[in-house]
Every structure is written in structure tokens, then in C-alpha cells.
mmCIF file with all atom_site columns, C-alpha atoms in Angstrom:
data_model
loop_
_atom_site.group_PDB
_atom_site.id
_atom_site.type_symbol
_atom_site.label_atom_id
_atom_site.label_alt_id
_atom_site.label_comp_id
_atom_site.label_asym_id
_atom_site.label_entity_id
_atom_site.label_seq_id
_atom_site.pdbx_PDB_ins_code
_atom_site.Cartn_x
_atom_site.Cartn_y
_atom_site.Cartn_z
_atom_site.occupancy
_atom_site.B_iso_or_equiv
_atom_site.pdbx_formal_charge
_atom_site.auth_seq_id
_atom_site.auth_comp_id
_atom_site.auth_asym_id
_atom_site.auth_atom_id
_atom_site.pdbx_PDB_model_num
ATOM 1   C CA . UNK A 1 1   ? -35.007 236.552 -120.276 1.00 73.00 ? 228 UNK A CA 1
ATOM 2   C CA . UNK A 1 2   ? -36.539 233.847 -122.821 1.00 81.00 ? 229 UNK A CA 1
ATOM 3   C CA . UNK A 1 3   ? -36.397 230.530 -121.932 1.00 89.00 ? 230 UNK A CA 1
ATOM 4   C CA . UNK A 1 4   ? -37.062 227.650 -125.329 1.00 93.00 ? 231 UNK A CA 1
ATOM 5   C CA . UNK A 1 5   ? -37.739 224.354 -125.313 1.00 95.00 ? 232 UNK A CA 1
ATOM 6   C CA . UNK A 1 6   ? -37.884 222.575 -128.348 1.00 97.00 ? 233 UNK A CA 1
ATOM 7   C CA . UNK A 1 7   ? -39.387 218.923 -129.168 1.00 98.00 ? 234 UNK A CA 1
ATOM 8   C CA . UNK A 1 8   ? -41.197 217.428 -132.088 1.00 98.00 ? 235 UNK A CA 1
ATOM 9   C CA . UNK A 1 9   ? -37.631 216.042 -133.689 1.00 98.00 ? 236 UNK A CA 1
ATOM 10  C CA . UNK A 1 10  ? -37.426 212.748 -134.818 1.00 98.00 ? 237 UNK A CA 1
ATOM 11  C CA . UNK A 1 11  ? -36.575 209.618 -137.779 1.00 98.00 ? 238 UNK A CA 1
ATOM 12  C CA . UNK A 1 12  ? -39.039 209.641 -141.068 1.00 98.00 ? 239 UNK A CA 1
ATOM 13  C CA . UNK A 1 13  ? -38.182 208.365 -144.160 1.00 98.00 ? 240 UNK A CA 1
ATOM 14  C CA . UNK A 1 14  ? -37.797 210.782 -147.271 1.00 98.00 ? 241 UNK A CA 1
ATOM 15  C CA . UNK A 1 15  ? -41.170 212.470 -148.219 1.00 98.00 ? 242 UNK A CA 1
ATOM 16  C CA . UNK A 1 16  ? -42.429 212.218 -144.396 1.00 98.00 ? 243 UNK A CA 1
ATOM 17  C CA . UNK A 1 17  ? -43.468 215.122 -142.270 1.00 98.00 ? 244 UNK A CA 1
ATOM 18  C CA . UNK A 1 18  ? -42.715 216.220 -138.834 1.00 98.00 ? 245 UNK A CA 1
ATOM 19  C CA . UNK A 1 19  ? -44.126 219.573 -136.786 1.00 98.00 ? 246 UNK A CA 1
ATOM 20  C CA . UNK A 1 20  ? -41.997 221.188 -134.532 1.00 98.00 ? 247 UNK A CA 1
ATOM 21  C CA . UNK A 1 21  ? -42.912 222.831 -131.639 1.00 97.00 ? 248 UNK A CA 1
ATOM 22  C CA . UNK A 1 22  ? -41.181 225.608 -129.329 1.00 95.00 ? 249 UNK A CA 1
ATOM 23  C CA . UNK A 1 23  ? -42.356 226.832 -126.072 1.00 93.00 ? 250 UNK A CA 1
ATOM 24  C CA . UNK A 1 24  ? -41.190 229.739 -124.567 1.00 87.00 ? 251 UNK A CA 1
ATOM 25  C CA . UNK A 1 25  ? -41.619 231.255 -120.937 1.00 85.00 ? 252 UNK A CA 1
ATOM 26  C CA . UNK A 1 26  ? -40.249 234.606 -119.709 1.00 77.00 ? 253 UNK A CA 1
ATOM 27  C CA . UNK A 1 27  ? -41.966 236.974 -122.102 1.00 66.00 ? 254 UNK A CA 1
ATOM 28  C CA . UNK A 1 28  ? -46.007 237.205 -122.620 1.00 58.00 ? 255 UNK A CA 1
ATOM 29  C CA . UNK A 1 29  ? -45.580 235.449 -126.258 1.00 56.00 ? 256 UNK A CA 1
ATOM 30  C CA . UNK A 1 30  ? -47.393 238.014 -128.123 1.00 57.00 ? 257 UNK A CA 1
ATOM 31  C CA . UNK A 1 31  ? -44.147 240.414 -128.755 1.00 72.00 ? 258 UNK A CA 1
ATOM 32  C CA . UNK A 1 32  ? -40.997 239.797 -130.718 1.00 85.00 ? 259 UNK A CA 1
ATOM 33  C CA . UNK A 1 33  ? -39.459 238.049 -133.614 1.00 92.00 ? 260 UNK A CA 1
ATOM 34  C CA . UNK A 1 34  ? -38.959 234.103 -133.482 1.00 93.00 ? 261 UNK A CA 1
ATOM 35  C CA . UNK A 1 35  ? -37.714 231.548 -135.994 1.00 95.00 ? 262 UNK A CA 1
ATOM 36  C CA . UNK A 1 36  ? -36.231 228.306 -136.395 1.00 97.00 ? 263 UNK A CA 1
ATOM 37  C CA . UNK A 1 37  ? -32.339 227.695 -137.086 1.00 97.00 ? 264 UNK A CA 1
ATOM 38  C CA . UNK A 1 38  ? -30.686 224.125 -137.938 1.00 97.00 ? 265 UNK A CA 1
ATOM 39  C CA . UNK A 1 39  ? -26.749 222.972 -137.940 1.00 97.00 ? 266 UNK A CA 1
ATOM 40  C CA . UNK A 1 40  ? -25.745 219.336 -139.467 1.00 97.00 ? 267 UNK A CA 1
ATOM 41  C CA . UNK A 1 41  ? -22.550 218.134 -138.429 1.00 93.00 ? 268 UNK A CA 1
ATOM 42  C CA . UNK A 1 42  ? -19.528 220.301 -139.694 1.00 94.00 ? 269 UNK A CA 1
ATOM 43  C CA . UNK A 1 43  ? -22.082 222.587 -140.640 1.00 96.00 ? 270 UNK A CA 1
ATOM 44  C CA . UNK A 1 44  ? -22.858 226.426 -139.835 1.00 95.00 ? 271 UNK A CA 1
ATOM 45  C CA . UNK A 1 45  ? -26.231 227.093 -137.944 1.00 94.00 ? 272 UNK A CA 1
ATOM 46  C CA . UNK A 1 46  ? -28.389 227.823 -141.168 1.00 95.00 ? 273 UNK A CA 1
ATOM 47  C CA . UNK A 1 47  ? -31.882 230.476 -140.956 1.00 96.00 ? 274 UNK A CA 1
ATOM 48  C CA . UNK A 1 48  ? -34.611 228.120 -142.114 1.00 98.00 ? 275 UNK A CA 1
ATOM 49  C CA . UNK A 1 49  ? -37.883 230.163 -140.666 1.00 97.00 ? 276 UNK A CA 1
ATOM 50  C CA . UNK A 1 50  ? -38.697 233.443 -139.260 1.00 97.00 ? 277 UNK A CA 1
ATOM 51  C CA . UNK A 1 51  ? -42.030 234.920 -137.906 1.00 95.00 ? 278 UNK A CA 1
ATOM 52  C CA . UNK A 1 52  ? -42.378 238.554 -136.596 1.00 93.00 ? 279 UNK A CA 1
ATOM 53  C CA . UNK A 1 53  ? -45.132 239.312 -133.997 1.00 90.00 ? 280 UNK A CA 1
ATOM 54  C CA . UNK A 1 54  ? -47.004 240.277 -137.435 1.00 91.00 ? 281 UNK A CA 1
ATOM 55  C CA . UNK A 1 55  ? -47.180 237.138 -138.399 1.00 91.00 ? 282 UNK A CA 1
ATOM 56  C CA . UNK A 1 56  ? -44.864 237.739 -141.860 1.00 95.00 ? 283 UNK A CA 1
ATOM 57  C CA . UNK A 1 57  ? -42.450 235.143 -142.450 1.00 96.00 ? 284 UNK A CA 1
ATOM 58  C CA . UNK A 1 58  ? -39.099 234.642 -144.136 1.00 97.00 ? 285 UNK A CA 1
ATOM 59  C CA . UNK A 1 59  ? -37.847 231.762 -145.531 1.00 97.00 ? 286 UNK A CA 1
ATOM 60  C CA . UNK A 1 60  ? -34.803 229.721 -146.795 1.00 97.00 ? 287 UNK A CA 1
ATOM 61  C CA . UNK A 1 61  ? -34.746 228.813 -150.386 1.00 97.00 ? 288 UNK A CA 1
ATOM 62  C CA . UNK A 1 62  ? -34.156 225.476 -149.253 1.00 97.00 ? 289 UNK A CA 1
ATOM 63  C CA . UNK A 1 63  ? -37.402 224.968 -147.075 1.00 98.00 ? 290 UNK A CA 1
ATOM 64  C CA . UNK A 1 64  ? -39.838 227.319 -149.413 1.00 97.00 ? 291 UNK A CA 1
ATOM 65  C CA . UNK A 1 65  ? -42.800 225.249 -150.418 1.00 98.00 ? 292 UNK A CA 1
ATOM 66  C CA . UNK A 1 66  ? -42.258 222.589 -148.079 1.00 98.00 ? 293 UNK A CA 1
ATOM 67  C CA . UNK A 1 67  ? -42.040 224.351 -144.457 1.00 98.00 ? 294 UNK A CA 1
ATOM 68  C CA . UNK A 1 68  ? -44.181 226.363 -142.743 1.00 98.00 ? 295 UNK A CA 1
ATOM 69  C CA . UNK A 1 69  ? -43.654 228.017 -139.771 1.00 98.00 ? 296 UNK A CA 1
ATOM 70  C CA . UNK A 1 70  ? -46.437 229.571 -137.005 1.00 96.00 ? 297 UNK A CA 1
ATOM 71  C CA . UNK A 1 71  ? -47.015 230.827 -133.324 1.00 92.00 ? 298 UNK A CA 1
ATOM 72  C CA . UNK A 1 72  ? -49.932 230.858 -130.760 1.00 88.00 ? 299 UNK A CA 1
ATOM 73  C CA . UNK A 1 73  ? -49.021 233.907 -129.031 1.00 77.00 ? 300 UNK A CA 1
ATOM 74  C CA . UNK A 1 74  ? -51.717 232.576 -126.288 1.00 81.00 ? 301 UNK A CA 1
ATOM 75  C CA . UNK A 1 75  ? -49.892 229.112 -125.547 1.00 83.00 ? 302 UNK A CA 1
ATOM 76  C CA . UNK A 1 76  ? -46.622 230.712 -126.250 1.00 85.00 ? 303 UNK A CA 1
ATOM 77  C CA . UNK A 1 77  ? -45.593 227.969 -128.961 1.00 91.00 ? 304 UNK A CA 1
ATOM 78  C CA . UNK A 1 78  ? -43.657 228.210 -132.112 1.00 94.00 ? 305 UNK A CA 1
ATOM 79  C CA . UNK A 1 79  ? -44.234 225.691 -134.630 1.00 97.00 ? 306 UNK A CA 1
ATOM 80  C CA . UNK A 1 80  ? -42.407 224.302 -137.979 1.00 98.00 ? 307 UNK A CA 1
ATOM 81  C CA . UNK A 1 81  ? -44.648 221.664 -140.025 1.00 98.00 ? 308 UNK A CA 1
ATOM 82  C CA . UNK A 1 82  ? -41.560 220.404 -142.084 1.00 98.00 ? 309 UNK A CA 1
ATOM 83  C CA . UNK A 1 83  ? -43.327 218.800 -145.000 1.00 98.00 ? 310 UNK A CA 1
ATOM 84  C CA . UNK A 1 84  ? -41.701 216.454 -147.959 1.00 98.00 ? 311 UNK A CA 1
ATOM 85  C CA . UNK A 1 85  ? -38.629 216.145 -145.517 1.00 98.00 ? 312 UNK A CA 1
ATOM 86  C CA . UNK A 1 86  ? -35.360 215.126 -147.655 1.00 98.00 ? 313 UNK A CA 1
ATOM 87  C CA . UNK A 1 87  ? -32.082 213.670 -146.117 1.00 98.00 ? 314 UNK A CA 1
ATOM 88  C CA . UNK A 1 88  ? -30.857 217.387 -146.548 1.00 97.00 ? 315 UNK A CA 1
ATOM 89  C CA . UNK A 1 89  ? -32.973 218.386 -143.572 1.00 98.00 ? 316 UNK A CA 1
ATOM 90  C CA . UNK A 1 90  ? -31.030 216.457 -141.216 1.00 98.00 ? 317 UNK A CA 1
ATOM 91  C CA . UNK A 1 91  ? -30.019 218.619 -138.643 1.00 98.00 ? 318 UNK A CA 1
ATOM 92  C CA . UNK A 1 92  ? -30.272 220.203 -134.998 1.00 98.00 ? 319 UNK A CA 1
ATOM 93  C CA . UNK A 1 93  ? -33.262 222.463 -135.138 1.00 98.00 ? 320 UNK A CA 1
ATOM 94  C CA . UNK A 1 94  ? -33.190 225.183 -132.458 1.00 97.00 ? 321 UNK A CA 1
ATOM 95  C CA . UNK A 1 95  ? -35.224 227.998 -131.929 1.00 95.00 ? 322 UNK A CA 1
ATOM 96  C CA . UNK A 1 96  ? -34.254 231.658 -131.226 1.00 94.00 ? 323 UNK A CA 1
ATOM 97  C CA . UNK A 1 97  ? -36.197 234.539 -129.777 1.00 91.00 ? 324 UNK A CA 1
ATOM 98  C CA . UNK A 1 98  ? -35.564 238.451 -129.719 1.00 90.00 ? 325 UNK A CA 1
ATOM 99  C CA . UNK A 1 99  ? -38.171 240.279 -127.369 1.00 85.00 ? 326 UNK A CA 1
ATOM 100 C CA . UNK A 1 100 ? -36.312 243.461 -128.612 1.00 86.00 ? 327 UNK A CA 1
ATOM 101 C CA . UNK A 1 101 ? -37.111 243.088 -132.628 1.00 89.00 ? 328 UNK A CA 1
ATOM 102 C CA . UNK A 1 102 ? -40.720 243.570 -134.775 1.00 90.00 ? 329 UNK A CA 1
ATOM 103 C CA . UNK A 1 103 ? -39.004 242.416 -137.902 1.00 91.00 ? 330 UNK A CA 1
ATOM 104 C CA . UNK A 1 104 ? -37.541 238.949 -139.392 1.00 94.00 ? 331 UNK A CA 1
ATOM 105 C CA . UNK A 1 105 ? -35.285 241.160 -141.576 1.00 91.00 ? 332 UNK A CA 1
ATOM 106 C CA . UNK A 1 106 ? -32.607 241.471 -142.520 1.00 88.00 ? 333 UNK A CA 1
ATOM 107 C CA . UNK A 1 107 ? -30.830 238.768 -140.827 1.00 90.00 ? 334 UNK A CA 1
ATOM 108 C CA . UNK A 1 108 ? -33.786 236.347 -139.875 1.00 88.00 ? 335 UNK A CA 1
ATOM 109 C CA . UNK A 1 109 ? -33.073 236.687 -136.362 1.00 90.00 ? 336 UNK A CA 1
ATOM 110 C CA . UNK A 1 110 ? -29.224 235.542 -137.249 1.00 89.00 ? 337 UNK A CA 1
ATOM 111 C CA . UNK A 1 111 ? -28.286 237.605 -133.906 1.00 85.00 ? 338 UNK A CA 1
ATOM 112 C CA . UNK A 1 112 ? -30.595 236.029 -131.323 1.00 87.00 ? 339 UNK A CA 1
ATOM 113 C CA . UNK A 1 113 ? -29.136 236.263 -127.794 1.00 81.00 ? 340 UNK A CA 1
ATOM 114 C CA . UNK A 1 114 ? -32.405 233.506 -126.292 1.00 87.00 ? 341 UNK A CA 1
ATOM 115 C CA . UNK A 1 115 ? -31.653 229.815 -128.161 1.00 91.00 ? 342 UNK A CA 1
ATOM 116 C CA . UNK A 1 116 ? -33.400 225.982 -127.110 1.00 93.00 ? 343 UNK A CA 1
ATOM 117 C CA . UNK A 1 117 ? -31.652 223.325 -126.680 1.00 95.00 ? 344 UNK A CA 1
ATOM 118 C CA . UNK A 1 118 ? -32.176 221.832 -130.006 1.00 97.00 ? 345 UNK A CA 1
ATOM 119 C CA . UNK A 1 119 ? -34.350 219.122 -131.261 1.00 98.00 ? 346 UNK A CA 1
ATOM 120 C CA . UNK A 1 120 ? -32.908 216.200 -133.510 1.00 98.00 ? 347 UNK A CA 1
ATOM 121 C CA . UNK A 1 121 ? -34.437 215.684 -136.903 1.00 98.00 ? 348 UNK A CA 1
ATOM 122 C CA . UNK A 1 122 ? -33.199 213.109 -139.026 1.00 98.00 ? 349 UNK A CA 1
ATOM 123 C CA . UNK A 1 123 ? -34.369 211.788 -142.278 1.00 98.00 ? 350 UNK A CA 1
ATOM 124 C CA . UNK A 1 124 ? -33.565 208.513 -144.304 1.00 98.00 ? 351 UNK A CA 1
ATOM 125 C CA . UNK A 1 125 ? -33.412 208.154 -148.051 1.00 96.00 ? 352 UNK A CA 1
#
């Protein structure tokens, strides 16, 4: 079983940047399919990154050009720079894992049974 822990959340103003990170314990780190969800208030829990054990990645319209998401199999971290942040981007961010799947299609790991806690990200006009 995967175990996630998110942090890196936090208050910038529009235009400001913020990395996530993810840690995960319970697997080795260099297997399966991870990626990064988010859910404002009132909200569904929206895809915005995925990264296969490949290192291919799948995007949101939303976030393309201005997220970027990575992994150190090694440390066993997931990471989302979030860059040119709008008040749109407010939102939980969790992260999901899937020991079981190679590929970020064609859900973007929609059906992920291992979630964090969630890390808050808010941004100001």
C-alpha cells in the first residue's frame, strides 16, 4: 500500500510560482503511474498532471505551459512547479499513485485507489 504526503501549498499573488512536492513510502518509487489532482470548493477533483514510470506526461489544458510536473524515483518525490499561478488555481492539490499502471492514459490516473492528504494552494489577484 502507498502512503502520500503532500506539502509545498501555500498564498502568492497572481503570476507567482510554487513547487509541489509528494513523498511516497510503501512502494520502491521507481514503478507506477503518479499525478497531481486539485478540487476548489463546490468543485469536482480535476486531473491537472500525470507522469508514468517513463517519464511521459499528460496534462490539463488549463495548466499546459505553465505546470510542470516530475519524480525522483530515488527520493521517492513527486513534484509540480506551478508557474504563472492565476486565482483559477486555487484549490486542494492531492496526489494519487497506482503501483498497478505503466500509463497516464486514458484517464490520468482518474481511478487511483492511494491519495495524500492534500496541500492548500491559494492565489490572490
Amino acid at each position: 500500500q502507498v502512503q502520500l504526503h503532500e506539502s509545498g501549498g501555500g498564498s502568492v499573488q497572481a503570476g507567482g510560482s510554487l513547487r509541489l512536492s509528494c513523498t511516497a513510502s510503501g512502494y520502491a518509487g521507481s514503478r507506477g503511474t503518479m499525478a497531481w489532482f486539485r478540487q476548489a470548493p463546490g468543485k469536482e477533483r480535476e486531473g491537472v498532471a500525470c507522469i508514468n514510470p517513463f517519464s511521459r506526461t499528460l496534462y490539463t489544458d488549463s495548466v499546459k505551459g505553465r505546470f510542470i510536473v516530475s519524480r525522483d524515483p530515488a527520493k521517492k518525490i513527486l513534484y509540480l512547479q506551478m508557474n504563472s499561478l492565476q486565482p483559477v488555481d486555487t484549490a486542494m492539490y492531492y496526489c494519487a499513485a497506482d503501483t498497478s499502471r505503466s500509463n497516464c492514459l486514458p484517464d490520468g490516473l482518474k481511478g487511483a485507489r492511494n491519495w495524500g492528504q492534500g496541500t492548500q494552494v491559494t492565489v490572490s489577484p
